[in-house]
Amino acid sequence: MSQRKRKRVSTVAKKHLPPVPCPSESHTAVRSPQILGDHASPHAQNLTSHYFSKAAKEQLRLGQEFFDQPCINLARAFLGKVLVRRRADGTELRGRVVETEAYLGGEDKASHSAGGKRTERNAAMFMKPGTIYVYQIYGVYLCMNVSSQGEGAAILLRSLEPLEDQAVMRQLRSIHRREASRPLKDKELCNGPSKLCQALDIPRDFDRRDLATDPEVWLERDPLQKAAMSREVVAAPRIGIDAHGEWAAKPLRFYLRGHPCVSVVDQEAERQMHLGAEPEDAACN
């Protein structure tokens, strides 16, 4: 991987966005994204594994207090954090979160919990912050969410930057692809909500588990993380919810600007950032 400097610009938001309380400083640091090289050597691609020593794991793991935040705050706070999946053979797969979506519950017509509706499927959305919500789409693919503060509110994990054991991730992704498909580039391993579930081997029965305490999946601080301003984060409309009226236009998707692992780049939102547009009702004062 190589690092490069980025011009920092202001975060864009639209008038529809509900007021956003300021997240706590200890939860908002976002590492400047590293750009994945498509032809990086295996040694270079796996250097990150050296950053995660056994002695430091307990200090890196994020606990209950991290997840106990308002939905939009948590969606932003997830950016730059590292999702870890420990498999039965002891292999630990890691990916840095680079894109999320906030689903606010209640009045949010695009949420599975819209109107306060509770079902067997969405029960995890009403459980304590940090509860994993895994659901199936198209009868085949899985998506991973994490509950936050707020009745029925949760964060969708949309994209990760693969950090450790990319070879295993590639093998797991190949199970769901045609035999003659071209090899996946690193940046394509986890650049979508279902792709990251495949690459990290997130099964359906992870639903309702606690991300703060579970021994097989958890969230860590990045030990190399550098403080970054919120202007590095793009706020854009969520993906695939066009049928939900005004809620389809609300900027509740958040991603690291310029990162190659983001699933969908919103050029209009980034243009507004370039122009220096300031949120009218979502800024932290």
mmCIF file of C-alpha atoms in Angstrom:
data_model
loop_
_atom_site.group_PDB
_atom_site.id
_atom_site.type_symbol
_atom_site.label_atom_id
_atom_site.label_comp_id
_atom_site.label_asym_id
_atom_site.label_seq_id
_atom_site.Cartn_x
_atom_site.Cartn_y
_atom_site.Cartn_z
ATOM 1 C CA MET A 1 0.000 0.000 0.000
ATOM 2 C CA SER A 2 1.097 3.583 -0.506
ATOM 3 C CA GLN A 3 -0.010 6.713 1.285
ATOM 4 C CA ARG A 4 -0.692 10.062 -0.290
ATOM 5 C CA LYS A 5 -1.801 13.397 0.987
ATOM 6 C CA ARG A 6 -5.323 14.564 0.314
ATOM 7 C CA LYS A 7 -6.781 18.041 0.180
ATOM 8 C CA ARG A 8 -9.245 18.381 3.036
ATOM 9 C CA VAL A 9 -12.616 19.886 2.277
ATOM 10 C CA SER A 10 -15.871 20.555 4.107
ATOM 11 C CA THR A 11 -18.511 17.879 4.697
ATOM 12 C CA VAL A 12 -21.681 18.269 2.655
ATOM 13 C CA ALA A 13 -25.168 17.719 4.008
ATOM 14 C CA LYS A 14 -28.647 18.468 2.677
ATOM 15 C CA LYS A 15 -31.459 20.376 4.305
ATOM 16 C CA HIS A 16 -33.390 17.177 5.012
ATOM 17 C CA LEU A 17 -30.770 15.735 7.357
ATOM 18 C CA PRO A 18 -31.905 15.486 10.988
ATOM 19 C CA PRO A 19 -29.787 17.434 13.509
ATOM 20 C CA VAL A 20 -26.532 15.653 14.330
ATOM 21 C CA PRO A 21 -25.186 15.805 17.874
ATOM 22 C CA CYS A 22 -21.397 16.142 18.040
ATOM 23 C CA PRO A 23 -19.723 12.769 18.619
ATOM 24 C CA SER A 24 -17.231 12.457 21.424
ATOM 25 C CA GLU A 25 -13.609 13.152 20.443
ATOM 26 C CA SER A 26 -12.488 9.694 21.537
ATOM 27 C CA HIS A 27 -14.768 8.126 18.918
ATOM 28 C CA THR A 28 -14.310 10.368 15.898
ATOM 29 C CA ALA A 29 -10.708 10.019 14.805
ATOM 30 C CA VAL A 30 -10.540 8.753 11.214
ATOM 31 C CA ARG A 31 -7.346 7.620 9.661
ATOM 32 C CA SER A 32 -6.434 9.170 6.340
ATOM 33 C CA PRO A 33 -7.240 6.377 3.893
ATOM 34 C CA GLN A 34 -4.456 4.315 2.407
ATOM 35 C CA ILE A 35 -4.730 3.682 -1.314
ATOM 36 C CA LEU A 36 -4.585 0.035 -2.263
ATOM 37 C CA GLY A 37 -2.221 -0.827 -5.057
ATOM 38 C CA ASP A 38 -3.700 -3.378 -7.474
ATOM 39 C CA HIS A 39 -0.290 -4.924 -7.989
ATOM 40 C CA ALA A 40 1.165 -4.592 -4.496
ATOM 41 C CA SER A 41 3.352 -7.504 -3.432
ATOM 42 C CA PRO A 42 1.887 -10.063 -0.990
ATOM 43 C CA HIS A 43 4.469 -8.900 1.569
ATOM 44 C CA ALA A 44 3.369 -5.277 1.252
ATOM 45 C CA GLN A 45 -0.329 -6.189 1.329
ATOM 46 C CA ASN A 46 0.006 -8.116 4.578
ATOM 47 C CA LEU A 47 2.286 -5.738 6.488
ATOM 48 C CA THR A 48 -0.731 -4.649 8.505
ATOM 49 C CA SER A 49 -0.794 -7.961 10.339
ATOM 50 C CA HIS A 50 2.307 -6.879 12.271
ATOM 51 C CA TYR A 51 0.377 -4.012 13.810
ATOM 52 C CA PHE A 52 -1.977 -6.315 15.696
ATOM 53 C CA SER A 53 0.091 -7.975 18.418
ATOM 54 C CA LYS A 54 -1.613 -10.258 20.915
ATOM 55 C CA ALA A 55 -0.589 -7.989 23.776
ATOM 56 C CA ALA A 56 -2.396 -5.005 22.268
ATOM 57 C CA LYS A 57 -5.669 -6.674 21.294
ATOM 58 C CA GLU A 58 -7.547 -5.978 24.502
ATOM 59 C CA GLN A 59 -6.550 -2.328 24.353
ATOM 60 C CA LEU A 60 -7.625 -2.021 20.716
ATOM 61 C CA ARG A 61 -11.026 -3.648 21.041
ATOM 62 C CA LEU A 62 -13.936 -1.210 21.278
ATOM 63 C CA GLY A 63 -16.437 -1.837 24.036
ATOM 64 C CA GLN A 64 -20.046 -1.017 24.800
ATOM 65 C CA GLU A 65 -19.443 2.703 25.340
ATOM 66 C CA PHE A 66 -18.325 3.123 21.714
ATOM 67 C CA PHE A 67 -21.571 1.748 20.271
ATOM 68 C CA ASP A 68 -23.773 3.703 22.689
ATOM 69 C CA GLN A 69 -24.012 6.746 20.399
ATOM 70 C CA PRO A 70 -26.762 8.339 18.293
ATOM 71 C CA CYS A 71 -27.147 6.637 14.919
ATOM 72 C CA ILE A 72 -25.539 9.278 12.693
ATOM 73 C CA ASN A 73 -22.661 9.784 15.105
ATOM 74 C CA LEU A 74 -21.991 6.055 15.180
ATOM 75 C CA ALA A 75 -22.143 5.773 11.378
ATOM 76 C CA ARG A 76 -19.359 8.364 11.182
ATOM 77 C CA ALA A 77 -17.408 6.940 14.130
ATOM 78 C CA PHE A 78 -17.229 3.519 12.424
ATOM 79 C CA LEU A 79 -15.156 5.008 9.603
ATOM 80 C CA GLY A 80 -11.504 4.132 10.040
ATOM 81 C CA LYS A 81 -12.186 1.426 12.622
ATOM 82 C CA VAL A 82 -11.179 -2.201 11.967
ATOM 83 C CA LEU A 83 -13.686 -5.067 11.798
ATOM 84 C CA VAL A 84 -12.161 -8.377 12.895
ATOM 85 C CA ARG A 85 -13.500 -11.860 12.240
ATOM 86 C CA ARG A 86 -11.861 -14.813 13.995
ATOM 87 C CA ARG A 87 -12.668 -18.079 12.222
ATOM 88 C CA ALA A 88 -12.815 -21.574 13.748
ATOM 89 C CA ASP A 89 -9.241 -22.338 12.643
ATOM 90 C CA GLY A 90 -7.921 -19.260 14.471
ATOM 91 C CA THR A 91 -7.486 -17.171 11.315
ATOM 92 C CA GLU A 92 -8.252 -13.502 11.921
ATOM 93 C CA LEU A 93 -9.546 -11.500 8.970
ATOM 94 C CA ARG A 94 -9.389 -7.715 9.215
ATOM 95 C CA GLY A 95 -10.860 -4.864 7.205
ATOM 96 C CA ARG A 96 -11.003 -1.124 7.816
ATOM 97 C CA VAL A 97 -14.495 0.386 7.576
ATOM 98 C CA VAL A 98 -14.593 3.004 4.793
ATOM 99 C CA GLU A 99 -18.348 3.334 4.125
ATOM 100 C CA THR A 100 -21.517 3.148 6.233
ATOM 101 C CA GLU A 101 -25.191 4.040 6.105
ATOM 102 C CA ALA A 102 -27.392 5.240 8.980
ATOM 103 C CA TYR A 103 -30.956 3.926 9.359
ATOM 104 C CA LEU A 104 -32.722 5.975 11.988
ATOM 105 C CA GLY A 105 -35.750 3.794 12.745
ATOM 106 C CA GLY A 106 -39.135 5.331 13.532
ATOM 107 C CA GLU A 107 -39.795 8.025 10.934
ATOM 108 C CA ASP A 108 -37.071 6.744 8.571
ATOM 109 C CA LYS A 109 -39.199 5.165 5.843
ATOM 110 C CA ALA A 110 -36.170 3.329 4.385
ATOM 111 C CA SER A 111 -35.472 1.526 7.663
ATOM 112 C CA HIS A 112 -36.600 -2.029 8.389
ATOM 113 C CA SER A 113 -37.944 -0.611 11.645
ATOM 114 C CA ALA A 114 -39.913 2.253 10.051
ATOM 115 C CA GLY A 115 -42.895 3.255 12.132
ATOM 116 C CA GLY A 116 -41.544 1.320 15.098
ATOM 117 C CA LYS A 117 -42.436 -1.987 13.461
ATOM 118 C CA ARG A 118 -40.882 -4.974 15.270
ATOM 119 C CA THR A 119 -40.603 -8.386 13.673
ATOM 120 C CA GLU A 120 -38.661 -11.593 14.229
ATOM 121 C CA ARG A 121 -36.370 -10.469 11.424
ATOM 122 C CA ASN A 122 -35.479 -6.996 12.741
ATOM 123 C CA ALA A 123 -35.448 -7.714 16.497
ATOM 124 C CA ALA A 124 -31.732 -6.898 16.736
ATOM 125 C CA MET A 125 -32.422 -3.284 15.723
ATOM 126 C CA PHE A 126 -34.307 -2.790 19.014
ATOM 127 C CA MET A 127 -31.657 -4.409 21.187
ATOM 128 C CA LYS A 128 -28.822 -2.621 23.016
ATOM 129 C CA PRO A 129 -26.286 -0.596 20.991
ATOM 130 C CA GLY A 130 -23.627 -2.832 19.470
ATOM 131 C CA THR A 131 -26.011 -5.695 18.656
ATOM 132 C CA ILE A 132 -25.345 -7.259 15.257
ATOM 133 C CA TYR A 133 -28.238 -7.361 12.794
ATOM 134 C CA VAL A 134 -27.679 -9.736 9.863
ATOM 135 C CA TYR A 135 -30.397 -10.053 7.241
ATOM 136 C CA GLN A 136 -30.749 -11.680 3.846
ATOM 137 C CA ILE A 137 -31.426 -9.911 0.549
ATOM 138 C CA TYR A 138 -32.541 -11.435 -2.744
ATOM 139 C CA GLY A 139 -32.852 -14.733 -0.900
ATOM 140 C CA VAL A 140 -29.089 -15.286 -1.182
ATOM 141 C CA TYR A 141 -26.855 -12.467 0.093
ATOM 142 C CA LEU A 142 -26.297 -11.206 3.631
ATOM 143 C CA CYS A 143 -25.828 -7.698 5.010
ATOM 144 C CA MET A 144 -24.329 -6.795 8.398
ATOM 145 C CA ASN A 145 -25.678 -3.973 10.554
ATOM 146 C CA VAL A 146 -24.984 -2.789 14.102
ATOM 147 C CA SER A 147 -27.581 -1.222 16.401
ATOM 148 C CA SER A 148 -27.053 2.242 17.884
ATOM 149 C CA GLN A 149 -28.848 4.549 20.266
ATOM 150 C CA GLY A 150 -32.414 5.234 19.140
ATOM 151 C CA GLU A 151 -35.448 2.965 18.932
ATOM 152 C CA GLY A 152 -34.881 0.631 15.971
ATOM 153 C CA ALA A 153 -31.810 2.510 14.717
ATOM 154 C CA ALA A 154 -28.832 0.735 13.157
ATOM 155 C CA ILE A 155 -25.750 1.205 10.985
ATOM 156 C CA LEU A 156 -25.232 -0.718 7.739
ATOM 157 C CA LEU A 157 -21.601 -1.605 7.034
ATOM 158 C CA ARG A 158 -21.219 -0.983 3.292
ATOM 159 C CA SER A 159 -17.511 -1.319 2.499
ATOM 160 C CA LEU A 160 -14.191 -2.314 4.032
ATOM 161 C CA GLU A 161 -10.559 -1.938 3.049
ATOM 162 C CA PRO A 162 -9.030 -5.432 3.388
ATOM 163 C CA LEU A 163 -6.057 -5.365 5.760
ATOM 164 C CA GLU A 164 -5.143 -8.903 6.754
ATOM 165 C CA ASP A 165 -5.383 -12.348 5.107
ATOM 166 C CA GLN A 166 -6.592 -11.114 1.735
ATOM 167 C CA ALA A 167 -5.838 -14.562 0.281
ATOM 168 C CA VAL A 168 -8.438 -16.127 2.577
ATOM 169 C CA MET A 169 -10.918 -13.375 1.744
ATOM 170 C CA ARG A 170 -10.391 -13.996 -1.961
ATOM 171 C CA GLN A 171 -11.003 -17.718 -1.450
ATOM 172 C CA LEU A 172 -14.214 -17.024 0.493
ATOM 173 C CA ARG A 173 -15.444 -14.650 -2.208
ATOM 174 C CA SER A 174 -14.687 -17.199 -4.943
ATOM 175 C CA ILE A 175 -17.249 -19.600 -3.457
ATOM 176 C CA HIS A 176 -19.971 -17.210 -4.607
ATOM 177 C CA ARG A 177 -18.516 -16.502 -8.071
ATOM 178 C CA ARG A 178 -18.395 -18.326 -11.371
ATOM 179 C CA GLU A 179 -15.428 -20.622 -11.804
ATOM 180 C CA ALA A 180 -14.131 -18.737 -14.851
ATOM 181 C CA SER A 181 -14.384 -15.293 -13.218
ATOM 182 C CA ARG A 182 -11.278 -13.108 -13.288
ATOM 183 C CA PRO A 183 -9.282 -12.815 -10.039
ATOM 184 C CA LEU A 184 -10.521 -10.076 -7.734
ATOM 185 C CA LYS A 185 -8.325 -7.083 -6.967
ATOM 186 C CA ASP A 186 -7.864 -6.315 -3.282
ATOM 187 C CA LYS A 187 -10.077 -3.243 -3.532
ATOM 188 C CA GLU A 188 -12.926 -5.423 -4.845
ATOM 189 C CA LEU A 189 -12.943 -7.931 -2.000
ATOM 190 C CA CYS A 190 -15.143 -5.982 0.431
ATOM 191 C CA ASN A 191 -16.531 -3.025 -1.571
ATOM 192 C CA GLY A 192 -20.204 -3.720 -0.923
ATOM 193 C CA PRO A 193 -22.382 -4.867 2.009
ATOM 194 C CA SER A 194 -22.806 -8.447 0.795
ATOM 195 C CA LYS A 195 -19.232 -8.708 -0.461
ATOM 196 C CA LEU A 196 -17.820 -7.868 2.963
ATOM 197 C CA CYS A 197 -20.039 -10.517 4.572
ATOM 198 C CA GLN A 198 -18.687 -13.089 2.110
ATOM 199 C CA ALA A 199 -15.056 -11.988 2.463
ATOM 200 C CA LEU A 200 -15.139 -12.021 6.279
ATOM 201 C CA ASP A 201 -17.293 -15.146 6.508
ATOM 202 C CA ILE A 202 -20.151 -13.418 8.371
ATOM 203 C CA PRO A 203 -22.942 -16.041 8.683
ATOM 204 C CA ARG A 204 -26.667 -15.521 9.230
ATOM 205 C CA ASP A 205 -26.454 -16.814 12.798
ATOM 206 C CA PHE A 206 -24.336 -13.815 13.852
ATOM 207 C CA ASP A 207 -27.666 -11.989 14.066
ATOM 208 C CA ARG A 208 -28.316 -10.647 17.612
ATOM 209 C CA ARG A 209 -24.735 -11.189 18.784
ATOM 210 C CA ASP A 210 -22.952 -8.457 20.746
ATOM 211 C CA LEU A 211 -20.102 -6.838 18.814
ATOM 212 C CA ALA A 212 -18.687 -5.507 22.103
ATOM 213 C CA THR A 213 -18.145 -8.953 23.662
ATOM 214 C CA ASP A 214 -18.358 -11.650 20.982
ATOM 215 C CA PRO A 215 -15.250 -13.905 20.668
ATOM 216 C CA GLU A 216 -15.637 -14.406 16.902
ATOM 217 C CA VAL A 217 -16.272 -10.888 15.626
ATOM 218 C CA TRP A 218 -15.418 -7.467 17.036
ATOM 219 C CA LEU A 219 -14.362 -3.895 16.247
ATOM 220 C CA GLU A 220 -10.934 -2.401 16.939
ATOM 221 C CA ARG A 221 -9.252 0.963 16.875
ATOM 222 C CA ASP A 222 -6.610 1.174 14.172
ATOM 223 C CA PRO A 223 -3.262 1.364 16.034
ATOM 224 C CA LEU A 224 -1.883 3.497 13.195
ATOM 225 C CA GLN A 225 -4.927 5.755 13.079
ATOM 226 C CA LYS A 226 -4.231 9.456 12.788
ATOM 227 C CA ALA A 227 -6.718 12.138 13.772
ATOM 228 C CA ALA A 228 -8.611 13.475 10.761
ATOM 229 C CA MET A 229 -11.236 16.179 10.439
ATOM 230 C CA SER A 230 -14.839 15.355 9.572
ATOM 231 C CA ARG A 231 -14.430 17.212 6.269
ATOM 232 C CA GLU A 232 -12.751 14.061 4.898
ATOM 233 C CA VAL A 233 -16.096 12.309 5.161
ATOM 234 C CA VAL A 234 -18.595 12.543 2.293
ATOM 235 C CA ALA A 235 -22.283 12.614 3.262
ATOM 236 C CA ALA A 236 -24.444 11.329 0.396
ATOM 237 C CA PRO A 237 -27.832 9.639 -0.199
ATOM 238 C CA ARG A 238 -28.080 5.952 0.657
ATOM 239 C CA ILE A 239 -28.009 3.269 -2.034
ATOM 240 C CA GLY A 240 -30.950 1.225 -3.337
ATOM 241 C CA ILE A 241 -33.806 2.994 -1.538
ATOM 242 C CA ASP A 242 -35.261 5.065 -4.385
ATOM 243 C CA ALA A 243 -38.811 3.943 -3.569
ATOM 244 C CA HIS A 244 -38.818 5.661 -0.175
ATOM 245 C CA GLY A 245 -39.661 9.200 -1.214
ATOM 246 C CA GLU A 246 -37.874 12.084 0.489
ATOM 247 C CA TRP A 247 -35.885 9.665 2.630
ATOM 248 C CA ALA A 248 -34.098 8.443 -0.487
ATOM 249 C CA ALA A 249 -32.487 11.877 -0.848
ATOM 250 C CA LYS A 250 -31.295 12.325 2.732
ATOM 251 C CA PRO A 251 -27.473 12.279 3.053
ATOM 252 C CA LEU A 252 -27.229 9.361 5.466
ATOM 253 C CA ARG A 253 -24.447 7.449 3.700
ATOM 254 C CA PHE A 254 -20.931 8.296 4.852
ATOM 255 C CA TYR A 255 -17.662 7.380 3.194
ATOM 256 C CA LEU A 256 -13.999 8.346 3.123
ATOM 257 C CA ARG A 257 -13.469 10.644 0.181
ATOM 258 C CA GLY A 258 -11.138 9.282 -2.485
ATOM 259 C CA HIS A 259 -10.833 5.798 -0.982
ATOM 260 C CA PRO A 260 -10.681 3.083 -3.691
ATOM 261 C CA CYS A 261 -12.748 0.597 -1.655
ATOM 262 C CA VAL A 262 -15.878 2.757 -1.504
ATOM 263 C CA SER A 263 -18.751 0.961 -3.262
ATOM 264 C CA VAL A 264 -20.336 3.952 -5.008
ATOM 265 C CA VAL A 265 -18.832 7.428 -5.418
ATOM 266 C CA ASP A 266 -21.335 10.309 -5.341
ATOM 267 C CA GLN A 267 -19.875 12.937 -7.654
ATOM 268 C CA GLU A 268 -22.498 15.555 -6.815
ATOM 269 C CA ALA A 269 -21.897 15.258 -3.080
ATOM 270 C CA GLU A 270 -18.151 15.522 -3.652
ATOM 271 C CA ARG A 271 -18.652 18.519 -5.936
ATOM 272 C CA GLN A 272 -20.527 20.270 -3.142
ATOM 273 C CA MET A 273 -17.645 19.440 -0.797
ATOM 274 C CA HIS A 274 -15.222 20.968 -3.290
ATOM 275 C CA LEU A 275 -17.340 24.127 -3.364
ATOM 276 C CA GLY A 276 -17.178 24.293 0.393
ATOM 277 C CA ALA A 277 -20.894 23.818 1.054
ATOM 278 C CA GLU A 278 -21.658 23.866 4.778
ATOM 279 C CA PRO A 279 -24.464 21.896 6.499
ATOM 280 C CA GLU A 280 -27.348 24.196 7.471
ATOM 281 C CA ASP A 281 -28.839 22.097 10.222
ATOM 282 C CA ALA A 282 -26.380 19.263 10.833
ATOM 283 C CA ALA A 283 -23.219 21.050 11.881
ATOM 284 C CA CYS A 284 -21.689 20.486 15.295
ATOM 285 C CA ASN A 285 -21.531 23.754 17.195
#
